[in-house]
Amino acid sequence: MKRVLLFAVVVIALVTVVACGAPASAPAAESPMTAAPATDAMSVASGGIALQSVAEPGAAESTVANAAAPQVVSSQDIASNSNLADLGNRKIIRNGYLRIEARQVITALNEATRLSTQVGGYVVSSRSWTGTDNLPYAALSFAVPVERFEHALEQTRLLGSVKDENVSSQDVTGQFFDLESRITNLEATAERIRGFLQDAKKVDEALAVNRELSNIEEQLEVLKGQRNALAQQTAFSIINIDFIPVPPVVTTGEVLETVQTWSPLVTFNAALDVLLNLARVGVDLLIWLVTLGIPALLVLLLLWAIARRLLRLRRAVSLS
C-alpha cells in the first residue's frame, strides 16, 4: 500500500513539473474589431512611418513634407513589370531622310502627299520653288505610324532615283518609364495630401497643405506633358524628302553652238560697230559744242567790246 501511494505521488509530481515547464500557448488572433485602436484620421502611415496629424499646432508643414516622400516606385520596377525584353514594349524614335531625283518634281511631290495619307499619316510641311537654274525643286515632311515606317520608306523610294538616304533611331525607353514612375509617385503623394486637406481644422494648415498640393500638381502637369510628347514621337515617325530635278542633257548641237569659231565677217561687223560708236560720239560732241559754244562765244565778244571801249575812254580822259 505504501509503494502504491509512493508511486502515485511520483507520477503526480512528474505531471506537475511537465505542465509548469511547457511553453504558453499562442494567444488567439485578434479580430479586426478587437485590434489595437486605429491611428488618428490625420495620421497616415507611409513606408512604415506614421505621419504626424495636421490637427496638431505647427504640424502642417512637417506633415506635408513627410507625405511628399512616399514609398518610391522605381522605373526599373515598372520596366520589369512591363516585360521590356519584348521589343514591342520599347519606346524608339525613328526618323528618315531621302534626297530623290525625279523627272517630274511636282508630280513626285503630289504622289508623296497621297502616300502620307495612304499609310495613315499626315503632312507636316510642304514646299516647292524654282531654283537659280530655272528648274523645279520641292521638299516634303510627313509623319507616319511607327509600325508602317518601313513600308512608307519602301514606297517613297519608288518616287524616283534615291541619291541620299539616312535613317536614325533613338531608344528612349528608359526616359519614358522614368517619367511614368515619377508621375505614379507624385499622383500617390497628391492623393495623400488631398486627404490632409479635407481633414485640416485650421486655415493656416489648409493653406500650407494647399500650397504643397498646387506645387505637386504643377510638377505632374509638366511631367505628363513630357510623357505625352515622348509618346507622340515614338508613335509617329517623320520622313523628310528633298526632290531635285534630273539634270538636263546637253546635246552635241548645243555644245557646238557654244564653241567660238573665227570668222572675218564677224570681225568686220565688230570693227564696224566700233567705228559707228566713235562716229556717234563725235557727232554728239559736235552738237554739244555748237549748242554751248556759240552762246559762250557771243558773250565773250560782247565782254571784249565793252572792255575795249572802256579802255578808249580812259585814254581820252588822260590826254585831255
PDB file of C-alpha atoms in Angstrom:
ATOM      1  CA  MET A   1       0.000   0.000   0.000  1.00  0.00           C
ATOM      2  CA  LYS A   2       2.843   2.368   0.824  1.00  0.00           C
ATOM      3  CA  ARG A   3       4.501   1.530  -2.505  1.00  0.00           C
ATOM      4  CA  VAL A   4       1.290   2.369  -4.410  1.00  0.00           C
ATOM      5  CA  LEU A   5       0.946   5.693  -2.618  1.00  0.00           C
ATOM      6  CA  LEU A   6       4.599   6.493  -3.244  1.00  0.00           C
ATOM      7  CA  PHE A   7       4.214   5.670  -6.953  1.00  0.00           C
ATOM      8  CA  ALA A   8       1.104   7.887  -7.196  1.00  0.00           C
ATOM      9  CA  VAL A   9       2.941  10.804  -5.578  1.00  0.00           C
ATOM     10  CA  VAL A  10       5.857  10.472  -8.021  1.00  0.00           C
ATOM     11  CA  VAL A  11       3.503  10.385 -11.038  1.00  0.00           C
ATOM     12  CA  ILE A  12       1.620  13.463  -9.833  1.00  0.00           C
ATOM     13  CA  ALA A  13       4.915  15.314  -9.277  1.00  0.00           C
ATOM     14  CA  LEU A  14       6.145  14.495 -12.783  1.00  0.00           C
ATOM     15  CA  VAL A  15       2.876  15.668 -14.372  1.00  0.00           C
ATOM     16  CA  THR A  16       3.055  18.908 -12.389  1.00  0.00           C
ATOM     17  CA  VAL A  17       6.665  19.561 -13.477  1.00  0.00           C
ATOM     18  CA  VAL A  18       5.837  18.929 -17.182  1.00  0.00           C
ATOM     19  CA  ALA A  19       2.767  21.186 -17.048  1.00  0.00           C
ATOM     20  CA  CYS A  20       4.708  24.063 -15.484  1.00  0.00           C
ATOM     21  CA  GLY A  21       7.626  23.822 -17.920  1.00  0.00           C
ATOM     22  CA  ALA A  22       5.554  23.680 -21.142  1.00  0.00           C
ATOM     23  CA  PRO A  23       5.513  26.916 -23.273  1.00  0.00           C
ATOM     24  CA  ALA A  24       2.464  29.076 -23.088  1.00  0.00           C
ATOM     25  CA  SER A  25       0.070  28.587 -25.965  1.00  0.00           C
ATOM     26  CA  ALA A  26      -0.180  31.379 -28.561  1.00  0.00           C
ATOM     27  CA  PRO A  27      -2.974  33.799 -27.862  1.00  0.00           C
ATOM     28  CA  ALA A  28      -5.947  33.773 -30.103  1.00  0.00           C
ATOM     29  CA  ALA A  29      -5.654  36.077 -33.116  1.00  0.00           C
ATOM     30  CA  GLU A  30      -7.303  39.358 -32.620  1.00  0.00           C
ATOM     31  CA  SER A  31     -10.238  40.066 -34.819  1.00  0.00           C
ATOM     32  CA  PRO A  32     -10.335  43.318 -36.704  1.00  0.00           C
ATOM     33  CA  MET A  33     -12.899  44.618 -34.273  1.00  0.00           C
ATOM     34  CA  THR A  34     -10.697  43.902 -31.229  1.00  0.00           C
ATOM     35  CA  ALA A  35      -7.393  45.023 -32.732  1.00  0.00           C
ATOM     36  CA  ALA A  36      -5.366  47.950 -31.418  1.00  0.00           C
ATOM     37  CA  PRO A  37      -7.090  51.293 -31.829  1.00  0.00           C
ATOM     38  CA  ALA A  38      -6.599  52.836 -35.257  1.00  0.00           C
ATOM     39  CA  THR A  39      -4.440  55.900 -35.620  1.00  0.00           C
ATOM     40  CA  ASP A  40      -5.941  59.308 -35.878  1.00  0.00           C
ATOM     41  CA  ALA A  41      -7.646  60.077 -39.179  1.00  0.00           C
ATOM     42  CA  MET A  42      -4.974  62.668 -39.892  1.00  0.00           C
ATOM     43  CA  SER A  43      -2.133  60.184 -39.163  1.00  0.00           C
ATOM     44  CA  VAL A  44      -1.184  58.282 -42.285  1.00  0.00           C
ATOM     45  CA  ALA A  45       1.454  55.553 -42.493  1.00  0.00           C
ATOM     46  CA  SER A  46       3.878  55.927 -45.408  1.00  0.00           C
ATOM     47  CA  GLY A  47       6.755  53.472 -45.786  1.00  0.00           C
ATOM     48  CA  GLY A  48       6.155  52.229 -42.245  1.00  0.00           C
ATOM     49  CA  ILE A  49       6.453  55.710 -40.662  1.00  0.00           C
ATOM     50  CA  ALA A  50       3.342  57.254 -39.114  1.00  0.00           C
ATOM     51  CA  LEU A  51       2.821  60.823 -40.231  1.00  0.00           C
ATOM     52  CA  GLN A  52       2.011  63.459 -37.660  1.00  0.00           C
ATOM     53  CA  SER A  53      -1.551  64.703 -37.521  1.00  0.00           C
ATOM     54  CA  VAL A  54      -2.008  68.119 -39.120  1.00  0.00           C
ATOM     55  CA  ALA A  55      -4.540  68.872 -36.430  1.00  0.00           C
ATOM     56  CA  GLU A  56      -1.660  69.458 -34.005  1.00  0.00           C
ATOM     57  CA  PRO A  57      -0.348  73.033 -33.858  1.00  0.00           C
ATOM     58  CA  GLY A  58       2.537  73.720 -36.236  1.00  0.00           C
ATOM     59  CA  ALA A  59       2.406  70.219 -37.716  1.00  0.00           C
ATOM     60  CA  ALA A  60       1.068  71.095 -41.182  1.00  0.00           C
ATOM     61  CA  GLU A  61       4.436  71.743 -42.808  1.00  0.00           C
ATOM     62  CA  SER A  62       6.078  68.604 -41.393  1.00  0.00           C
ATOM     63  CA  THR A  63       3.062  66.500 -42.346  1.00  0.00           C
ATOM     64  CA  VAL A  64       3.134  67.666 -45.955  1.00  0.00           C
ATOM     65  CA  ALA A  65       6.896  67.206 -46.097  1.00  0.00           C
ATOM     66  CA  ASN A  66       6.546  63.630 -44.899  1.00  0.00           C
ATOM     67  CA  ALA A  67       3.752  62.993 -47.380  1.00  0.00           C
ATOM     68  CA  ALA A  68       5.959  64.255 -50.198  1.00  0.00           C
ATOM     69  CA  ALA A  69       8.329  61.332 -49.562  1.00  0.00           C
ATOM     70  CA  PRO A  70       6.208  58.261 -50.387  1.00  0.00           C
ATOM     71  CA  GLN A  71       7.421  54.770 -50.954  1.00  0.00           C
ATOM     72  CA  VAL A  72       9.248  55.170 -54.277  1.00  0.00           C
ATOM     73  CA  VAL A  73       8.234  53.113 -57.265  1.00  0.00           C
ATOM     74  CA  SER A  74      11.321  52.962 -59.487  1.00  0.00           C
ATOM     75  CA  SER A  75      11.342  52.975 -63.272  1.00  0.00           C
ATOM     76  CA  GLN A  76      13.148  49.622 -63.146  1.00  0.00           C
ATOM     77  CA  ASP A  77      10.161  48.110 -61.322  1.00  0.00           C
ATOM     78  CA  ILE A  78       7.756  49.441 -63.945  1.00  0.00           C
ATOM     79  CA  ALA A  79      10.025  48.310 -66.758  1.00  0.00           C
ATOM     80  CA  SER A  80      10.319  44.783 -65.341  1.00  0.00           C
ATOM     81  CA  ASN A  81       6.571  44.543 -64.818  1.00  0.00           C
ATOM     82  CA  SER A  82       6.050  45.623 -68.434  1.00  0.00           C
ATOM     83  CA  ASN A  83       8.319  42.883 -69.830  1.00  0.00           C
ATOM     84  CA  LEU A  84      10.648  45.244 -71.639  1.00  0.00           C
ATOM     85  CA  ALA A  85      12.510  42.283 -73.031  1.00  0.00           C
ATOM     86  CA  ASP A  86       9.799  42.276 -75.671  1.00  0.00           C
ATOM     87  CA  LEU A  87      10.737  44.703 -78.469  1.00  0.00           C
ATOM     88  CA  GLY A  88       7.121  45.773 -78.831  1.00  0.00           C
ATOM     89  CA  ASN A  89       7.283  47.475 -75.414  1.00  0.00           C
ATOM     90  CA  ARG A  90      10.343  49.544 -76.213  1.00  0.00           C
ATOM     91  CA  LYS A  91       9.991  53.232 -76.986  1.00  0.00           C
ATOM     92  CA  ILE A  92      12.041  54.096 -80.075  1.00  0.00           C
ATOM     93  CA  ILE A  93      12.039  57.332 -82.082  1.00  0.00           C
ATOM     94  CA  ARG A  94      12.706  56.624 -85.774  1.00  0.00           C
ATOM     95  CA  ASN A  95      13.198  59.269 -88.472  1.00  0.00           C
ATOM     96  CA  GLY A  96      14.210  59.077 -92.123  1.00  0.00           C
ATOM     97  CA  TYR A  97      15.612  61.414 -94.776  1.00  0.00           C
ATOM     98  CA  LEU A  98      15.727  60.867 -98.546  1.00  0.00           C
ATOM     99  CA  ARG A  99      17.007  63.000-101.424  1.00  0.00           C
ATOM    100  CA  ILE A 100      15.238  61.847-104.571  1.00  0.00           C
ATOM    101  CA  GLU A 101      15.931  62.799-108.172  1.00  0.00           C
ATOM    102  CA  ALA A 102      12.653  62.937-110.092  1.00  0.00           C
ATOM    103  CA  ARG A 103      11.877  63.683-113.728  1.00  0.00           C
ATOM    104  CA  GLN A 104       8.657  65.425-112.721  1.00  0.00           C
ATOM    105  CA  VAL A 105       9.294  67.066-109.352  1.00  0.00           C
ATOM    106  CA  ILE A 106       5.786  68.412-108.775  1.00  0.00           C
ATOM    107  CA  THR A 107       4.228  65.072-109.760  1.00  0.00           C
ATOM    108  CA  ALA A 108       6.503  63.254-107.319  1.00  0.00           C
ATOM    109  CA  LEU A 109       5.559  65.764-104.605  1.00  0.00           C
ATOM    110  CA  ASN A 110       1.844  65.097-105.158  1.00  0.00           C
ATOM    111  CA  GLU A 111       2.403  61.323-105.075  1.00  0.00           C
ATOM    112  CA  ALA A 112       4.318  61.600-101.790  1.00  0.00           C
ATOM    113  CA  THR A 113       1.485  63.670-100.332  1.00  0.00           C
ATOM    114  CA  ARG A 114      -1.035  60.987-101.262  1.00  0.00           C
ATOM    115  CA  LEU A 115       1.279  58.321 -99.845  1.00  0.00           C
ATOM    116  CA  SER A 116       1.347  60.048 -96.452  1.00  0.00           C
ATOM    117  CA  THR A 117      -2.433  59.679 -96.117  1.00  0.00           C
ATOM    118  CA  GLN A 118      -2.496  56.126 -97.520  1.00  0.00           C
ATOM    119  CA  VAL A 119      -0.167  54.892 -94.756  1.00  0.00           C
ATOM    120  CA  GLY A 120      -2.256  56.586 -92.052  1.00  0.00           C
ATOM    121  CA  GLY A 121      -0.010  59.609 -91.575  1.00  0.00           C
ATOM    122  CA  TYR A 122      -0.249  63.334 -92.224  1.00  0.00           C
ATOM    123  CA  VAL A 123       1.769  66.092 -93.896  1.00  0.00           C
ATOM    124  CA  VAL A 124       3.900  68.182 -91.532  1.00  0.00           C
ATOM    125  CA  SER A 125       5.235  70.657 -94.115  1.00  0.00           C
ATOM    126  CA  SER A 126       5.411  71.021 -97.894  1.00  0.00           C
ATOM    127  CA  ARG A 127       7.294  73.433-100.164  1.00  0.00           C
ATOM    128  CA  SER A 128       8.082  73.871-103.873  1.00  0.00           C
ATOM    129  CA  TRP A 129      10.201  76.500-105.642  1.00  0.00           C
ATOM    130  CA  THR A 130      12.224  77.284-108.760  1.00  0.00           C
ATOM    131  CA  GLY A 131      15.989  77.215-108.449  1.00  0.00           C
ATOM    132  CA  THR A 132      18.559  79.562-109.946  1.00  0.00           C
ATOM    133  CA  ASP A 133      18.851  77.134-112.860  1.00  0.00           C
ATOM    134  CA  ASN A 134      15.135  77.661-113.633  1.00  0.00           C
ATOM    135  CA  LEU A 135      14.386  74.060-112.652  1.00  0.00           C
ATOM    136  CA  PRO A 136      11.684  72.989-110.144  1.00  0.00           C
ATOM    137  CA  TYR A 137      12.556  71.795-106.629  1.00  0.00           C
ATOM    138  CA  ALA A 138      10.361  70.568-103.745  1.00  0.00           C
ATOM    139  CA  ALA A 139      10.539  69.401-100.130  1.00  0.00           C
ATOM    140  CA  LEU A 140       8.059  67.382 -98.063  1.00  0.00           C
ATOM    141  CA  SER A 141       7.928  66.266 -94.440  1.00  0.00           C
ATOM    142  CA  PHE A 142       5.244  63.846 -93.253  1.00  0.00           C
ATOM    143  CA  ALA A 143       4.520  61.749 -90.158  1.00  0.00           C
ATOM    144  CA  VAL A 144       3.723  58.049 -90.412  1.00  0.00           C
ATOM    145  CA  PRO A 145       2.736  55.480 -87.743  1.00  0.00           C
ATOM    146  CA  VAL A 146       5.900  53.813 -86.493  1.00  0.00           C
ATOM    147  CA  GLU A 147       4.627  50.322 -87.383  1.00  0.00           C
ATOM    148  CA  ARG A 148       4.315  51.423 -91.048  1.00  0.00           C
ATOM    149  CA  PHE A 149       7.622  53.286 -91.187  1.00  0.00           C
ATOM    150  CA  GLU A 150       9.454  50.653 -93.259  1.00  0.00           C
ATOM    151  CA  HIS A 151       6.543  50.327 -95.689  1.00  0.00           C
ATOM    152  CA  ALA A 152       6.424  54.107 -96.149  1.00  0.00           C
ATOM    153  CA  LEU A 153      10.174  54.180 -96.847  1.00  0.00           C
ATOM    154  CA  GLU A 154       9.834  51.450 -99.478  1.00  0.00           C
ATOM    155  CA  GLN A 155       7.037  53.328-101.241  1.00  0.00           C
ATOM    156  CA  THR A 156       8.951  56.600-101.055  1.00  0.00           C
ATOM    157  CA  ARG A 157      11.989  55.060-102.778  1.00  0.00           C
ATOM    158  CA  LEU A 158       9.771  54.313-105.806  1.00  0.00           C
ATOM    159  CA  LEU A 159       9.116  58.017-106.449  1.00  0.00           C
ATOM    160  CA  GLY A 160      12.442  58.480-108.236  1.00  0.00           C
ATOM    161  CA  SER A 161      16.148  57.816-108.046  1.00  0.00           C
ATOM    162  CA  VAL A 162      17.393  57.898-104.451  1.00  0.00           C
ATOM    163  CA  LYS A 163      20.607  59.917-104.260  1.00  0.00           C
ATOM    164  CA  ASP A 164      20.894  60.022-100.471  1.00  0.00           C
ATOM    165  CA  GLU A 165      19.148  58.199 -97.615  1.00  0.00           C
ATOM    166  CA  ASN A 166      19.586  58.350 -93.859  1.00  0.00           C
ATOM    167  CA  VAL A 167      17.540  56.533 -91.183  1.00  0.00           C
ATOM    168  CA  SER A 168      18.099  57.268 -87.486  1.00  0.00           C
ATOM    169  CA  SER A 169      16.766  55.534 -84.348  1.00  0.00           C
ATOM    170  CA  GLN A 170      16.816  56.669 -80.715  1.00  0.00           C
ATOM    171  CA  ASP A 171      15.815  54.373 -77.838  1.00  0.00           C
ATOM    172  CA  VAL A 172      14.006  56.442 -75.171  1.00  0.00           C
ATOM    173  CA  THR A 173      12.544  53.515 -73.208  1.00  0.00           C
ATOM    174  CA  GLY A 174      14.395  54.403 -70.005  1.00  0.00           C
ATOM    175  CA  GLN A 175      13.404  58.052 -70.249  1.00  0.00           C
ATOM    176  CA  PHE A 176       9.748  57.148 -70.863  1.00  0.00           C
ATOM    177  CA  PHE A 177       9.421  54.750 -67.919  1.00  0.00           C
ATOM    178  CA  ASP A 178      11.337  57.133 -65.677  1.00  0.00           C
ATOM    179  CA  LEU A 179       8.639  59.708 -66.393  1.00  0.00           C
ATOM    180  CA  GLU A 180       5.975  57.069 -65.701  1.00  0.00           C
ATOM    181  CA  SER A 181       7.459  56.225 -62.309  1.00  0.00           C
ATOM    182  CA  ARG A 182       7.785  59.885 -61.321  1.00  0.00           C
ATOM    183  CA  ILE A 183       4.185  60.522 -62.339  1.00  0.00           C
ATOM    184  CA  THR A 184       2.982  57.494 -60.345  1.00  0.00           C
ATOM    185  CA  ASN A 185       4.822  58.612 -57.215  1.00  0.00           C
ATOM    186  CA  LEU A 186       3.601  62.204 -57.477  1.00  0.00           C
ATOM    187  CA  GLU A 187      -0.004  61.089 -58.022  1.00  0.00           C
ATOM    188  CA  ALA A 188       0.172  58.928 -54.882  1.00  0.00           C
ATOM    189  CA  THR A 189       1.616  61.853 -52.930  1.00  0.00           C
ATOM    190  CA  ALA A 190      -1.064  64.220 -54.244  1.00  0.00           C
ATOM    191  CA  GLU A 191      -3.773  61.769 -53.197  1.00  0.00           C
ATOM    192  CA  ARG A 192      -2.476  61.636 -49.624  1.00  0.00           C
ATOM    193  CA  ILE A 193      -2.176  65.417 -49.436  1.00  0.00           C
ATOM    194  CA  ARG A 194      -5.792  65.762 -50.600  1.00  0.00           C
ATOM    195  CA  GLY A 195      -6.755  63.643 -47.610  1.00  0.00           C
ATOM    196  CA  PHE A 196      -4.847  66.014 -45.319  1.00  0.00           C
ATOM    197  CA  LEU A 197      -6.599  68.977 -46.933  1.00  0.00           C
ATOM    198  CA  GLN A 198     -10.036  67.503 -46.207  1.00  0.00           C
ATOM    199  CA  ASP A 199      -9.165  66.905 -42.537  1.00  0.00           C
ATOM    200  CA  ALA A 200      -7.431  70.259 -41.922  1.00  0.00           C
ATOM    201  CA  LYS A 201      -9.053  72.101 -38.998  1.00  0.00           C
ATOM    202  CA  LYS A 202      -7.264  75.446 -39.233  1.00  0.00           C
ATOM    203  CA  VAL A 203      -6.964  77.963 -42.035  1.00  0.00           C
ATOM    204  CA  ASP A 204      -3.161  78.156 -41.935  1.00  0.00           C
ATOM    205  CA  GLU A 205      -2.963  74.367 -42.042  1.00  0.00           C
ATOM    206  CA  ALA A 206      -5.297  74.248 -45.058  1.00  0.00           C
ATOM    207  CA  LEU A 207      -3.268  76.947 -46.835  1.00  0.00           C
ATOM    208  CA  ALA A 208       0.023  75.136 -46.216  1.00  0.00           C
ATOM    209  CA  VAL A 209      -1.359  71.836 -47.483  1.00  0.00           C
ATOM    210  CA  ASN A 210      -2.971  73.533 -50.496  1.00  0.00           C
ATOM    211  CA  ARG A 211       0.324  75.212 -51.453  1.00  0.00           C
ATOM    212  CA  GLU A 212       2.121  71.889 -51.453  1.00  0.00           C
ATOM    213  CA  LEU A 213      -0.714  70.270 -53.402  1.00  0.00           C
ATOM    214  CA  SER A 214      -0.566  73.002 -56.060  1.00  0.00           C
ATOM    215  CA  ASN A 215       3.193  72.559 -56.370  1.00  0.00           C
ATOM    216  CA  ILE A 216       2.859  68.808 -56.868  1.00  0.00           C
ATOM    217  CA  GLU A 217       0.029  69.243 -59.391  1.00  0.00           C
ATOM    218  CA  GLU A 218       2.195  71.665 -61.405  1.00  0.00           C
ATOM    219  CA  GLN A 219       5.004  69.120 -61.455  1.00  0.00           C
ATOM    220  CA  LEU A 220       2.528  66.481 -62.581  1.00  0.00           C
ATOM    221  CA  GLU A 221       1.355  68.639 -65.494  1.00  0.00           C
ATOM    222  CA  VAL A 222       4.937  69.188 -66.668  1.00  0.00           C
ATOM    223  CA  LEU A 223       5.820  65.506 -66.424  1.00  0.00           C
ATOM    224  CA  LYS A 224       2.624  64.428 -68.181  1.00  0.00           C
ATOM    225  CA  GLY A 225       3.316  66.897 -70.978  1.00  0.00           C
ATOM    226  CA  GLN A 226       6.822  65.463 -71.427  1.00  0.00           C
ATOM    227  CA  ARG A 227       5.445  61.926 -71.378  1.00  0.00           C
ATOM    228  CA  ASN A 228       2.756  62.732 -73.958  1.00  0.00           C
ATOM    229  CA  ALA A 229       5.285  64.425 -76.250  1.00  0.00           C
ATOM    230  CA  LEU A 230       7.599  61.429 -75.973  1.00  0.00           C
ATOM    231  CA  ALA A 231       4.715  59.047 -76.636  1.00  0.00           C
ATOM    232  CA  GLN A 232       3.770  61.049 -79.744  1.00  0.00           C
ATOM    233  CA  GLN A 233       7.333  60.936 -81.044  1.00  0.00           C
ATOM    234  CA  THR A 234       7.536  57.184 -80.547  1.00  0.00           C
ATOM    235  CA  ALA A 235       4.092  56.572 -82.035  1.00  0.00           C
ATOM    236  CA  PHE A 236       4.806  58.508 -85.259  1.00  0.00           C
ATOM    237  CA  SER A 237       7.997  58.647 -87.312  1.00  0.00           C
ATOM    238  CA  ILE A 238       8.991  61.596 -89.507  1.00  0.00           C
ATOM    239  CA  ILE A 239      10.133  61.163 -93.112  1.00  0.00           C
ATOM    240  CA  ASN A 240      11.784  64.171 -94.776  1.00  0.00           C
ATOM    241  CA  ILE A 241      12.117  64.219 -98.571  1.00  0.00           C
ATOM    242  CA  ASP A 242      14.008  66.603-100.853  1.00  0.00           C
ATOM    243  CA  PHE A 243      13.006  66.355-104.527  1.00  0.00           C
ATOM    244  CA  ILE A 244      15.579  67.501-107.072  1.00  0.00           C
ATOM    245  CA  PRO A 245      15.181  67.567-110.867  1.00  0.00           C
ATOM    246  CA  VAL A 246      17.061  65.388-113.320  1.00  0.00           C
ATOM    247  CA  PRO A 247      19.948  67.446-114.757  1.00  0.00           C
ATOM    248  CA  PRO A 248      19.250  68.458-118.384  1.00  0.00           C
ATOM    249  CA  VAL A 249      21.207  66.556-121.039  1.00  0.00           C
ATOM    250  CA  VAL A 250      23.401  68.811-123.197  1.00  0.00           C
ATOM    251  CA  THR A 251      23.256  67.836-126.897  1.00  0.00           C
ATOM    252  CA  THR A 252      26.141  67.983-129.377  1.00  0.00           C
ATOM    253  CA  GLY A 253      24.497  70.856-131.217  1.00  0.00           C
ATOM    254  CA  GLU A 254      24.291  72.910-128.050  1.00  0.00           C
ATOM    255  CA  VAL A 255      27.956  72.224-127.380  1.00  0.00           C
ATOM    256  CA  LEU A 256      28.916  73.323-130.917  1.00  0.00           C
ATOM    257  CA  GLU A 257      26.891  76.481-130.551  1.00  0.00           C
ATOM    258  CA  THR A 258      28.902  77.443-127.500  1.00  0.00           C
ATOM    259  CA  VAL A 259      32.241  76.927-129.307  1.00  0.00           C
ATOM    260  CA  GLN A 260      33.547  80.230-130.670  1.00  0.00           C
ATOM    261  CA  THR A 261      34.967  79.975-134.243  1.00  0.00           C
ATOM    262  CA  TRP A 262      36.912  82.741-136.119  1.00  0.00           C
ATOM    263  CA  SER A 263      35.051  84.488-138.933  1.00  0.00           C
ATOM    264  CA  PRO A 264      36.264  87.557-140.950  1.00  0.00           C
ATOM    265  CA  LEU A 265      32.709  88.734-141.320  1.00  0.00           C
ATOM    266  CA  VAL A 266      32.219  88.681-137.580  1.00  0.00           C
ATOM    267  CA  THR A 267      35.423  90.672-137.107  1.00  0.00           C
ATOM    268  CA  PHE A 268      34.368  93.202-139.768  1.00  0.00           C
ATOM    269  CA  ASN A 269      30.992  93.628-138.121  1.00  0.00           C
ATOM    270  CA  ALA A 270      32.658  94.146-134.738  1.00  0.00           C
ATOM    271  CA  ALA A 271      35.024  96.771-136.198  1.00  0.00           C
ATOM    272  CA  LEU A 272      32.132  98.478-137.946  1.00  0.00           C
ATOM    273  CA  ASP A 273      30.236  98.610-134.682  1.00  0.00           C
ATOM    274  CA  VAL A 274      33.225 100.285-133.025  1.00  0.00           C
ATOM    275  CA  LEU A 275      33.520 102.827-135.880  1.00  0.00           C
ATOM    276  CA  LEU A 276      29.853 103.662-135.703  1.00  0.00           C
ATOM    277  CA  ASN A 277      30.128 104.113-131.953  1.00  0.00           C
ATOM    278  CA  LEU A 278      33.084 106.508-132.400  1.00  0.00           C
ATOM    279  CA  ALA A 279      31.192 108.449-135.055  1.00  0.00           C
ATOM    280  CA  ARG A 280      28.207 108.657-132.775  1.00  0.00           C
ATOM    281  CA  VAL A 281      30.402 110.010-130.002  1.00  0.00           C
ATOM    282  CA  GLY A 282      31.953 112.607-132.349  1.00  0.00           C
ATOM    283  CA  VAL A 283      28.584 113.834-133.573  1.00  0.00           C
ATOM    284  CA  ASP A 284      27.342 114.069-130.002  1.00  0.00           C
ATOM    285  CA  LEU A 285      30.420 116.131-129.053  1.00  0.00           C
ATOM    286  CA  LEU A 286      29.901 118.467-132.017  1.00  0.00           C
ATOM    287  CA  ILE A 287      26.299 119.012-131.045  1.00  0.00           C
ATOM    288  CA  TRP A 288      27.368 119.921-127.503  1.00  0.00           C
ATOM    289  CA  LEU A 289      29.995 122.372-128.851  1.00  0.00           C
ATOM    290  CA  VAL A 290      27.565 124.061-131.201  1.00  0.00           C
ATOM    291  CA  THR A 291      24.829 124.263-128.634  1.00  0.00           C
ATOM    292  CA  LEU A 292      27.009 125.632-125.837  1.00  0.00           C
ATOM    293  CA  GLY A 293      29.951 127.141-127.759  1.00  0.00           C
ATOM    294  CA  ILE A 294      28.113 129.761-129.881  1.00  0.00           C
ATOM    295  CA  PRO A 295      26.363 131.451-126.903  1.00  0.00           C
ATOM    296  CA  ALA A 296      29.576 131.381-124.959  1.00  0.00           C
ATOM    297  CA  LEU A 297      31.483 132.953-127.913  1.00  0.00           C
ATOM    298  CA  LEU A 298      28.918 135.734-128.226  1.00  0.00           C
ATOM    299  CA  VAL A 299      29.200 136.535-124.544  1.00  0.00           C
ATOM    300  CA  LEU A 300      32.995 136.690-124.822  1.00  0.00           C
ATOM    301  CA  LEU A 301      32.820 139.037-127.845  1.00  0.00           C
ATOM    302  CA  LEU A 302      30.423 141.328-126.027  1.00  0.00           C
ATOM    303  CA  LEU A 303      32.677 141.466-122.972  1.00  0.00           C
ATOM    304  CA  TRP A 304      35.722 142.162-125.189  1.00  0.00           C
ATOM    305  CA  ALA A 305      33.925 145.034-126.960  1.00  0.00           C
ATOM    306  CA  ILE A 306      32.896 146.608-123.656  1.00  0.00           C
ATOM    307  CA  ALA A 307      36.397 146.325-122.286  1.00  0.00           C
ATOM    308  CA  ARG A 308      37.869 147.897-125.430  1.00  0.00           C
ATOM    309  CA  ARG A 309      35.511 150.854-125.312  1.00  0.00           C
ATOM    310  CA  LEU A 310      36.261 151.478-121.657  1.00  0.00           C
ATOM    311  CA  LEU A 311      39.963 151.451-122.473  1.00  0.00           C
ATOM    312  CA  ARG A 312      39.488 154.107-125.205  1.00  0.00           C
ATOM    313  CA  LEU A 313      37.525 156.346-122.869  1.00  0.00           C
ATOM    314  CA  ARG A 314      40.278 156.149-120.248  1.00  0.00           C
ATOM    315  CA  ARG A 315      42.896 157.143-122.811  1.00  0.00           C
ATOM    316  CA  ALA A 316      40.821 160.074-123.982  1.00  0.00           C
ATOM    317  CA  VAL A 317      40.356 161.328-120.434  1.00  0.00           C
ATOM    318  CA  SER A 318      44.072 161.028-119.736  1.00  0.00           C
ATOM    319  CA  LEU A 319      45.012 163.069-122.856  1.00  0.00           C
ATOM    320  CA  SER A 320      42.642 165.882-122.053  1.00  0.00           C
TER     321      SER A 320
END
